[in-house]
Tab-separated table of C-alpha atoms and ligand atoms in Angstrom:
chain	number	residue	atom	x	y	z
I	1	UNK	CA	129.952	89.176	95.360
I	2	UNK	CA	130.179	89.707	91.854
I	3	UNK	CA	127.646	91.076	89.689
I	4	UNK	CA	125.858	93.060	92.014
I	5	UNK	CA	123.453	95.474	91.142
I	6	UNK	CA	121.012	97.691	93.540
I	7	UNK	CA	117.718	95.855	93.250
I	8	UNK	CA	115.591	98.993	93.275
I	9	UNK	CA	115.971	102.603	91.530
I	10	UNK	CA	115.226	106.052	92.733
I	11	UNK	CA	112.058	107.213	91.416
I	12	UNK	CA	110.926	110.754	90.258
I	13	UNK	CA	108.151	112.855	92.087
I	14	UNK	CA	106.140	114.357	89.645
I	15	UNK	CA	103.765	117.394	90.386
I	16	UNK	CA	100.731	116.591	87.972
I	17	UNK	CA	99.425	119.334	86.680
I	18	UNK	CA	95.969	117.392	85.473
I	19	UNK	CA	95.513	115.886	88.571
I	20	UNK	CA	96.402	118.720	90.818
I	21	UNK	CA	93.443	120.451	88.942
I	22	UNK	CA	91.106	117.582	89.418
I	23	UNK	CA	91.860	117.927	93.065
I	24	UNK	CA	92.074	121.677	93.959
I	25	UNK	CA	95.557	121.754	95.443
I	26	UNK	CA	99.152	120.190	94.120
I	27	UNK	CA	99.666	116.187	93.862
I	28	UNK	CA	102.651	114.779	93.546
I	29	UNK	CA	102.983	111.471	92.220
I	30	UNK	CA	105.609	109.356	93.972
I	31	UNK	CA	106.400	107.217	90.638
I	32	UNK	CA	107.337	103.529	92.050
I	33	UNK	CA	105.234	101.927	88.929
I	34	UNK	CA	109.250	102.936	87.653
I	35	UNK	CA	110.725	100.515	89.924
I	36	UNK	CA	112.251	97.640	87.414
I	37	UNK	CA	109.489	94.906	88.601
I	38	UNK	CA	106.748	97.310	88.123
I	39	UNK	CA	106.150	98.477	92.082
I	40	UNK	CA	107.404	99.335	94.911
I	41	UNK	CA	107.913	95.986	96.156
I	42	UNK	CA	111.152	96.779	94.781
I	43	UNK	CA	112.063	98.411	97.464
I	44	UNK	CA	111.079	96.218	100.164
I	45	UNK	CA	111.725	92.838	98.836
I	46	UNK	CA	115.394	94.460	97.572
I	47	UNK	CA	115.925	95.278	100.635
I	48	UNK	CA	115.209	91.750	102.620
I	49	UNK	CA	117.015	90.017	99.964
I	50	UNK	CA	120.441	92.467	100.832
I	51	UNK	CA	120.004	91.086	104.311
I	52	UNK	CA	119.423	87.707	104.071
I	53	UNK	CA	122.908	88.016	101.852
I	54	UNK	CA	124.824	89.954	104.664
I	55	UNK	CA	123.436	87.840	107.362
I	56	UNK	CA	124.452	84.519	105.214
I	57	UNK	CA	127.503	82.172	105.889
I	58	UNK	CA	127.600	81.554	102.528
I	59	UNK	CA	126.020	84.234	100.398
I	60	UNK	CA	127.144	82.394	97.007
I	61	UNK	CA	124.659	79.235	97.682
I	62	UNK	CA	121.792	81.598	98.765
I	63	UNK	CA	118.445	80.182	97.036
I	64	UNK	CA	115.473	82.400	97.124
I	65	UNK	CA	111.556	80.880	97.288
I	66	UNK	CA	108.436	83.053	96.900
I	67	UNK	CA	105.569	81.787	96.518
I	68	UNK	CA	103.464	84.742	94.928
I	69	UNK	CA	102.535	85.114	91.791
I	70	UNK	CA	101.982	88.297	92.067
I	71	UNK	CA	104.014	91.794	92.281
I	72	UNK	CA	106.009	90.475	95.026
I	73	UNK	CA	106.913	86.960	93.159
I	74	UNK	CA	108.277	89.195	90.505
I	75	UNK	CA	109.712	91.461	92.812
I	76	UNK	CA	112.043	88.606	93.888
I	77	UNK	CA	112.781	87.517	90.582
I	78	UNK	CA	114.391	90.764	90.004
I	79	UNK	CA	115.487	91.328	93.081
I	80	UNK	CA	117.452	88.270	93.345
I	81	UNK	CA	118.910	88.923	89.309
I	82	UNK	CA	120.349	91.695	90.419
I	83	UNK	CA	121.989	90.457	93.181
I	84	UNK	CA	123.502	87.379	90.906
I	85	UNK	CA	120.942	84.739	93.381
I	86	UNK	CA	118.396	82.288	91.551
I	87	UNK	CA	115.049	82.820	92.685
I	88	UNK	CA	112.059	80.219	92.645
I	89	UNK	CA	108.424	81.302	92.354
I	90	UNK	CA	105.100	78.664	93.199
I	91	UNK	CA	101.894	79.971	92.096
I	92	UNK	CA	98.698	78.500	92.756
I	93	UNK	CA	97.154	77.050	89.146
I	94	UNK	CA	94.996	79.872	89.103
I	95	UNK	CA	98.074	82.747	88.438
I	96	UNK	CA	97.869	84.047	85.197
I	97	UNK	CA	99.580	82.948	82.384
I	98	UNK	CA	100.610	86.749	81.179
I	99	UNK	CA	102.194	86.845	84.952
I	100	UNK	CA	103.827	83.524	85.056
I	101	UNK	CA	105.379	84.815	81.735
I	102	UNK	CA	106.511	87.370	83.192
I	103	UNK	CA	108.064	85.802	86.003
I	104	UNK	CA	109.933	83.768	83.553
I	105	UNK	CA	111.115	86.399	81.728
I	106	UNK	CA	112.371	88.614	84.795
I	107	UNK	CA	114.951	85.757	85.186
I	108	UNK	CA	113.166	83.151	87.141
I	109	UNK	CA	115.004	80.073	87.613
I	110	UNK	CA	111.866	78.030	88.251
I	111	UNK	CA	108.331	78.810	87.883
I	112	UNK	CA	105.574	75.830	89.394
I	113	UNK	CA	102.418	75.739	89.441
I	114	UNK	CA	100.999	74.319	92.778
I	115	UNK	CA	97.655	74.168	94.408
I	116	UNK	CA	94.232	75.966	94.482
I	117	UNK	CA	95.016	78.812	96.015
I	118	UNK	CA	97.872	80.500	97.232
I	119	UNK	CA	98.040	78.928	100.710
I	120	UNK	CA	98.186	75.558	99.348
I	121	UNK	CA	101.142	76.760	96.838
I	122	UNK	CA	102.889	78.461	99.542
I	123	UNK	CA	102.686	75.448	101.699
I	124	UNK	CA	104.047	73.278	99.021
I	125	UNK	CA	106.679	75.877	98.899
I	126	UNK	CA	108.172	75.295	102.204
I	127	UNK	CA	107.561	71.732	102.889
I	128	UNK	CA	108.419	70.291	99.860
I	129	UNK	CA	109.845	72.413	97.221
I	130	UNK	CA	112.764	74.242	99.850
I	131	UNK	CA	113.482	71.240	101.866
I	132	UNK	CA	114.586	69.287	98.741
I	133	UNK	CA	118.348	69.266	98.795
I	134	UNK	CA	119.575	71.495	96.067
I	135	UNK	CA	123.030	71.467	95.147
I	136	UNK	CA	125.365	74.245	93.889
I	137	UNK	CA	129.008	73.025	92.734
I	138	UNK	CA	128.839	70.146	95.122
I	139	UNK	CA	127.899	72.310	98.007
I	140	UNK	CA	123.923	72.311	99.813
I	141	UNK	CA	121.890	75.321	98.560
I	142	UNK	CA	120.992	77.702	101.336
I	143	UNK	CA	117.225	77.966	100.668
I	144	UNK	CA	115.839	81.635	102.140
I	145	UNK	CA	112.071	82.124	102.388
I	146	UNK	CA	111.039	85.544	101.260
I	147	UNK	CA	107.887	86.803	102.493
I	148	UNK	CA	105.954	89.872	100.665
I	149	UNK	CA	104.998	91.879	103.240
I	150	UNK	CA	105.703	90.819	107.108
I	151	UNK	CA	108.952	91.672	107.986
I	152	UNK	CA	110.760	94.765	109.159
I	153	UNK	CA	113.682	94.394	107.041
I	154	UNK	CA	110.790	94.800	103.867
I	155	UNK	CA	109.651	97.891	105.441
I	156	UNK	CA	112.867	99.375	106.332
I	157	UNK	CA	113.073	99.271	102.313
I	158	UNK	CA	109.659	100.184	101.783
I	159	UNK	CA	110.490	103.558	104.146
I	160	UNK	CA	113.556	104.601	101.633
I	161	UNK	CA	110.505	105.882	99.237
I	162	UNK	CA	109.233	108.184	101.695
I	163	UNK	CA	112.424	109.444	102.700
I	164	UNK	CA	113.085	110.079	98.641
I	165	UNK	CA	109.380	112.338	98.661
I	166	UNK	CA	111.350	114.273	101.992
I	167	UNK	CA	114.553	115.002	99.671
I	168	UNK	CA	112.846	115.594	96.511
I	169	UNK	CA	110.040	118.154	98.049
I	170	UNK	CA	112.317	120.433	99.752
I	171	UNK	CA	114.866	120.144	96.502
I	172	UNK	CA	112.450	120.335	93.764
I	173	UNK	CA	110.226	123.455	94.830
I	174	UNK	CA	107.711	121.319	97.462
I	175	UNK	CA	109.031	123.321	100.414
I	176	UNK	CA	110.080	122.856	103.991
I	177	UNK	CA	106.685	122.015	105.417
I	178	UNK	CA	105.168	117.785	105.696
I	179	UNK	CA	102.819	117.526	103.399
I	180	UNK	CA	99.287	117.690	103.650
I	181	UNK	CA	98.674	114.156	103.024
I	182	UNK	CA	100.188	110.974	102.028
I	183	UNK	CA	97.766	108.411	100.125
I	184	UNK	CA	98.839	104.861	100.264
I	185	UNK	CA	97.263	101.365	99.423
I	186	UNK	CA	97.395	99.008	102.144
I	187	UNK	CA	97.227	94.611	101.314
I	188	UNK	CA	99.201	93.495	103.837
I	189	UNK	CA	100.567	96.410	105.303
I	190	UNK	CA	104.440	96.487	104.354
I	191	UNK	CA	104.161	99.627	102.086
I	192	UNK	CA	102.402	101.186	104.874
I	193	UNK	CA	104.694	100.159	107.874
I	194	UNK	CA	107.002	101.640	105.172
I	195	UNK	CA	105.281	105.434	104.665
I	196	UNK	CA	105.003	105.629	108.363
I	197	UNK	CA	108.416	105.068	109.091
I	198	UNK	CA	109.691	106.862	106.700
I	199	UNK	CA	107.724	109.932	108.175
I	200	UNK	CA	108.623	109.055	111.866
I	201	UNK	CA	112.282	109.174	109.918
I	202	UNK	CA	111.932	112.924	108.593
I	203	UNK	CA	110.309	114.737	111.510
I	204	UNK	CA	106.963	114.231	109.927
I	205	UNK	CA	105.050	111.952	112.443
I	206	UNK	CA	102.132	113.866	112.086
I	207	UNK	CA	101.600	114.113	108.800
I	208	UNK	CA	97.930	113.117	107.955
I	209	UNK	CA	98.425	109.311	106.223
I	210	UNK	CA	95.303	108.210	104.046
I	211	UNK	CA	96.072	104.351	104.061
I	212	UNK	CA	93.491	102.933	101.355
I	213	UNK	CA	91.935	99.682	100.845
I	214	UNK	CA	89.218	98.529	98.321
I	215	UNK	CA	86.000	96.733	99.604
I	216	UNK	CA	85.975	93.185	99.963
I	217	UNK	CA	90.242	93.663	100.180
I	218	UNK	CA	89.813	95.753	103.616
I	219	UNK	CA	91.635	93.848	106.079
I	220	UNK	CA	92.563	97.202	108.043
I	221	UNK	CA	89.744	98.813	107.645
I	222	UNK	CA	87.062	96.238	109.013
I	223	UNK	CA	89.889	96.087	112.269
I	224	UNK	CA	89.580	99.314	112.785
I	225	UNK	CA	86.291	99.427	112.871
I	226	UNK	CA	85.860	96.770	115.224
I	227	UNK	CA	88.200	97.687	117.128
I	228	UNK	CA	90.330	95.033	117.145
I	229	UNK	CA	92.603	92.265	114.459
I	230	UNK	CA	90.434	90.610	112.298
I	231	UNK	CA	91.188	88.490	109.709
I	232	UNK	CA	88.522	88.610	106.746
I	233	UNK	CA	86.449	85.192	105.882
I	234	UNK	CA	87.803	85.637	102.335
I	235	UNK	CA	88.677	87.926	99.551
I	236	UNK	CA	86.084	89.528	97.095
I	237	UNK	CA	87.722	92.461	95.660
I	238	UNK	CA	89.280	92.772	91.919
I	239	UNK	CA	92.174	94.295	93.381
I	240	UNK	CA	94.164	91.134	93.849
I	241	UNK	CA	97.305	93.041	95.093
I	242	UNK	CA	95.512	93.736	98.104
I	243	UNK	CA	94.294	90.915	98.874
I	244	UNK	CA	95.412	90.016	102.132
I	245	UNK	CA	92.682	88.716	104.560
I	246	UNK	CA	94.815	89.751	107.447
I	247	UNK	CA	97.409	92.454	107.807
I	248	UNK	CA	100.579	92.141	109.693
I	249	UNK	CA	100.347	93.601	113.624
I	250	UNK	CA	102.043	96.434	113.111
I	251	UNK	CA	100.246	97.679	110.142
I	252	UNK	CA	97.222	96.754	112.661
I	253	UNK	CA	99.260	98.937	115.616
I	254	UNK	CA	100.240	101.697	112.939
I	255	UNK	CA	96.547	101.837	111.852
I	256	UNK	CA	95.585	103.168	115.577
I	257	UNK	CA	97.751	106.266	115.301
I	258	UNK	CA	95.826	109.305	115.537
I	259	UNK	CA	97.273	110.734	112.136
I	260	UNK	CA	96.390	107.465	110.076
I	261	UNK	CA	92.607	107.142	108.382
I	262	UNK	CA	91.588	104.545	106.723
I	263	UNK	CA	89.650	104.762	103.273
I	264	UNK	CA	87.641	101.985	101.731
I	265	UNK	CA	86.641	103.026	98.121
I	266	UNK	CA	84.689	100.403	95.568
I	267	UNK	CA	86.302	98.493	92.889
I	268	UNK	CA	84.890	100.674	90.430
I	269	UNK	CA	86.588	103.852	91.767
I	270	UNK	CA	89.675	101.815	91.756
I	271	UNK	CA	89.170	100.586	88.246
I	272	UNK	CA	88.186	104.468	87.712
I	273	UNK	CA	91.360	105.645	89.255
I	274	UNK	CA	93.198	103.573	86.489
I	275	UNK	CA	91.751	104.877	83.220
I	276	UNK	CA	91.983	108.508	84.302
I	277	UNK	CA	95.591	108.274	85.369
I	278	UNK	CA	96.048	106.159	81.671
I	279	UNK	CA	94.139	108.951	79.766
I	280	UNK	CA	95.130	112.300	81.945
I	281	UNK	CA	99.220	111.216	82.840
I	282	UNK	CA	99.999	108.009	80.092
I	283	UNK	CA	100.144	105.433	83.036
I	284	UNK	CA	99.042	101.949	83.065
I	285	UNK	CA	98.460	100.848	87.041
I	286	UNK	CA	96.977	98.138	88.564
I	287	UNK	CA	93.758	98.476	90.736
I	288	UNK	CA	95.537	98.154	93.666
I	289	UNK	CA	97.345	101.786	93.080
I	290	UNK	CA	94.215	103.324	90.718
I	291	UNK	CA	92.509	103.438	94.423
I	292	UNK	CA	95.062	105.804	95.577
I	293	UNK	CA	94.720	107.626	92.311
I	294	UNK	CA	90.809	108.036	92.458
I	295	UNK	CA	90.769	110.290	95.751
I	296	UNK	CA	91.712	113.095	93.854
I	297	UNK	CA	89.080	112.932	91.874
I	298	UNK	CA	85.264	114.402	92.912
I	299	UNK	CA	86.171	116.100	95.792
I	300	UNK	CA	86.965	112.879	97.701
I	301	UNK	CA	90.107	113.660	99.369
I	302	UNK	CA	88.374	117.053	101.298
I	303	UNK	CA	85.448	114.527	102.345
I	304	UNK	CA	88.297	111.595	103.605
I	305	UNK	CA	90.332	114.894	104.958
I	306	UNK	CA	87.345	116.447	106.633
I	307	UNK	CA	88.671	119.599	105.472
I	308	UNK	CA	88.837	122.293	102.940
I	309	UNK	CA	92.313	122.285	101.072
I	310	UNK	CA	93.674	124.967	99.171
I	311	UNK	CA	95.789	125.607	95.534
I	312	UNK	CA	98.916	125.024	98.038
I	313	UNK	CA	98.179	122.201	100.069
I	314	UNK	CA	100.340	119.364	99.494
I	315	UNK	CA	99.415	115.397	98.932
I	316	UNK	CA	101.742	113.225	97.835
I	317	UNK	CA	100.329	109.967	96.192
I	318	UNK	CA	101.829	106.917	96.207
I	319	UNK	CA	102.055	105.613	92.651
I	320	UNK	CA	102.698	102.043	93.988
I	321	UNK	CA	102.256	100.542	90.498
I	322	UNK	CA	101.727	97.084	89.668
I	323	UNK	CA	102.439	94.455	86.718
I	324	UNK	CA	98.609	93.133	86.701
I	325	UNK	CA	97.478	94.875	84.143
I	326	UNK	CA	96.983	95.767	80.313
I	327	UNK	CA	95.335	98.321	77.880
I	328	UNK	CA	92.208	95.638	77.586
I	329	UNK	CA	91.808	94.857	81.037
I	330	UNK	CA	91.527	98.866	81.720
I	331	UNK	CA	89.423	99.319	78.512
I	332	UNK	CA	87.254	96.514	80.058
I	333	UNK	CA	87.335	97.930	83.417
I	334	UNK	CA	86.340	101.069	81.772
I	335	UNK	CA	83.193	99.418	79.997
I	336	UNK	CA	82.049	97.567	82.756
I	337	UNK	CA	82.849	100.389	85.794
I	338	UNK	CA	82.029	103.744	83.371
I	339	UNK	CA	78.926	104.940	85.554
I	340	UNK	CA	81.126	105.777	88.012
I	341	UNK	CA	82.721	108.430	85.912
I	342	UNK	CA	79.358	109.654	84.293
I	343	UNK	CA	78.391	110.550	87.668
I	344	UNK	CA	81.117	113.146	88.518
I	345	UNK	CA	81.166	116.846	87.251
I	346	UNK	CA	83.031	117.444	84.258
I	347	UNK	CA	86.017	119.614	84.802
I	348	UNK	CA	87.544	121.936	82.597
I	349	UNK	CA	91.449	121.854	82.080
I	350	UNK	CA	91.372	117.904	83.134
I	351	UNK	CA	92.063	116.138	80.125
I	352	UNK	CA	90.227	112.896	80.542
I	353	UNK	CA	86.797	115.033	81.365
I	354	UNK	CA	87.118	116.003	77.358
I	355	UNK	CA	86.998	112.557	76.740
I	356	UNK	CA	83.975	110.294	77.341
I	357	UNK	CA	84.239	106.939	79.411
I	358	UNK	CA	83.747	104.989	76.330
I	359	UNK	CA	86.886	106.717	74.906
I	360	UNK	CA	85.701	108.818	72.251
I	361	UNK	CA	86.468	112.566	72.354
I	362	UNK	CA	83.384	115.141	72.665
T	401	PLP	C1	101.643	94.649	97.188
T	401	PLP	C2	100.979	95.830	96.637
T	401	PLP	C3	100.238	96.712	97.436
T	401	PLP	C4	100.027	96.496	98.919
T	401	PLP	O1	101.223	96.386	99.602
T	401	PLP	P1	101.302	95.696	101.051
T	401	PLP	O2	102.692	95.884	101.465
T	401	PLP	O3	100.909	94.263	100.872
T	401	PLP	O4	100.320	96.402	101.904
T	401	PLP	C5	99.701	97.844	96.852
T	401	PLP	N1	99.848	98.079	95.535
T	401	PLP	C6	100.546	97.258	94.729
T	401	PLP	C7	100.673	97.596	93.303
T	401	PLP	C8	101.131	96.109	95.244
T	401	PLP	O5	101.833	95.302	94.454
């Protein structure tokens, strides 16, 4: 077809030097907040929309529906622009209008507003919006569905990231040996499903996973704990990207493997994991990847670990990125959340512990 473009890049894995100190052994930063829609959805989302073109009849009449306004709606946007597809986004009324303008300029070809949350959007979606006939050059539109997390062909596309961290340790001075530790956010599960497959794929089954959640967002976490697949009543976290009430079975069935631990941290680490990546690496993140970022802070990954690390050990963070997010929601995150970050230890040689939550060097 013509004008096709790959709809997600290789990303860089950066060894940060500020937050390797902060931690006590090397991080490396798996840098997906790269990826052209701003996360790794990228990947995933890319990836489903490739197969829903190879498994069409008629690729040039393919239509593609999402009904989040979030990173996966814009995910799809791109996704689909690269591919040389139209893509259609329904938010619920409540969606931002700095993200519906950003859906519209990624290259969406329609952008409603529907409903009072996203259920009711996503419902007006399919049974009204897709089932109107649309028509291309005289010929029926082929309307595809694209869901943002639950499906394996999204985490087939979510696992090329890990395999990248595989090729890019042993080529860039990481070594032979699994890391230590991967961190990764978990809303629904796909990025997850992703990591772990991605490890199963390099030999690395047992590689300890940290899969992360924020409270009032922990959908995984509470199942765990119970010991069975809960969905939550509702959602109270600030880390909208999360946000699922339920995640998908197999992020439920990949949560039960013995090298998987699940982390719940508050909304003001997560909000804290944001300004210190801003201030000590020049990255702007939404909540929903600051949580990954704040377990190297405090000695939190050796308590989640349950075990002393060395200057050698290995984690590799998922820098899952986001679009959610400016310099004054962090600066208000940063007012609101600071006690958080008076309470740890200042640290030499980490930049941000020279500067003082409200900003101002001391
Ligand atoms: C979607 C998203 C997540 C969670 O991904 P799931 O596949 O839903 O588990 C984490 N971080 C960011 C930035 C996201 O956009």
């Amino acid at each position: 077809m013509a004008g096709q473009k790959k709809p997600w890049v290789e990303t860089p894995l950066l060894e940060s030097t500020a937050l390797s100190r902060a931690a006590g052994c090397r991080v490396f930063l798996k840098l997906e907040t790269l990826q052209p829609s701003g996360s790794f959805k990228s990947r995933g989302i890319g990836h489903y929309l490739q197969r829903a073109l190879v498994r069409s009849a008629s690729p040039d009449t393919v239509h593609f529906y999402s009904s989040s306004g979030g990173n996966a709606g814009l995910a799809c946007v791109y996704a689909a622009r690269a591919l040389g597809r139209p893509a259609t986004v329904v938010v619920p009324l409540s969606t931002s209008a700095f993200m519906i303008a950003k859906l519209r300029a990624a290259g969406a070809a329609e952008v409603l507003q529907f409903g009072k949350s996203w259920s009711e959007a996503d419902a007006h979606l399919r049974e009204v919006v897709m089932l109107e006939e649309a028509r291309v050059g005289g010929r029926v539109e082929e309307a595809v569905y694209v869901p943002p997390f639950d499906h394996p062909d999204i985490w087939e596309g979510n696992a090329s990231l890990m395999e990248e961290v595989g090729l890019q340790l042993r080529r860039d001075g990481g070594g032979d040996e699994p890391p230590d530790a991967v961190i990764c956010s978990v809303g629904g599960g796909g990025l997850f499903n992703g990591v772990v497959q991605g490890l199963d794929r390099l030999g690395w089954s047992g590689t300890p996973v940290l899969a992360v959640e924020t409270q009032g967002a922990e959908s995984l976490g509470a199942s765990l704990r119970r010991g069975k697949h809960v969905t939550l009543p509702g959602i109270t976290s600030l880390a909208k990207s999360l946000g699922a009430t339920r995640v998908c079975d197999r992020a439920y069935e990949n949560g039960q493997r013995a090298n998987v631990t699940s982390v719940v941290l508050s909304d003001a680490e997560a909000a804290m994991g944001c300004w210190r990546l801003a201030d000590d690496e020049r990255m702007l993140v939404e909540m929903a990847c600051g949580v990954n970022v704040a377990l190297c802070y405090d000695g939190r990954l050796e308590r989640v670990l349950a075990r002393r690390l060395t200057k050698e050990s290995k984690v590799v963070v998922v820098l899952c990125g986001g679009s959610n997010v400016t310099v004054g929601m962090v600066v208000e995150w940063r007012t609101r959340f600071g006690g958080v970050e008076r309470a740890m230890p200042k640290m030499r040689d980490v930049p941000s512990a020279e500067t003082a939550p409200n900003g101002v060097a001391t």
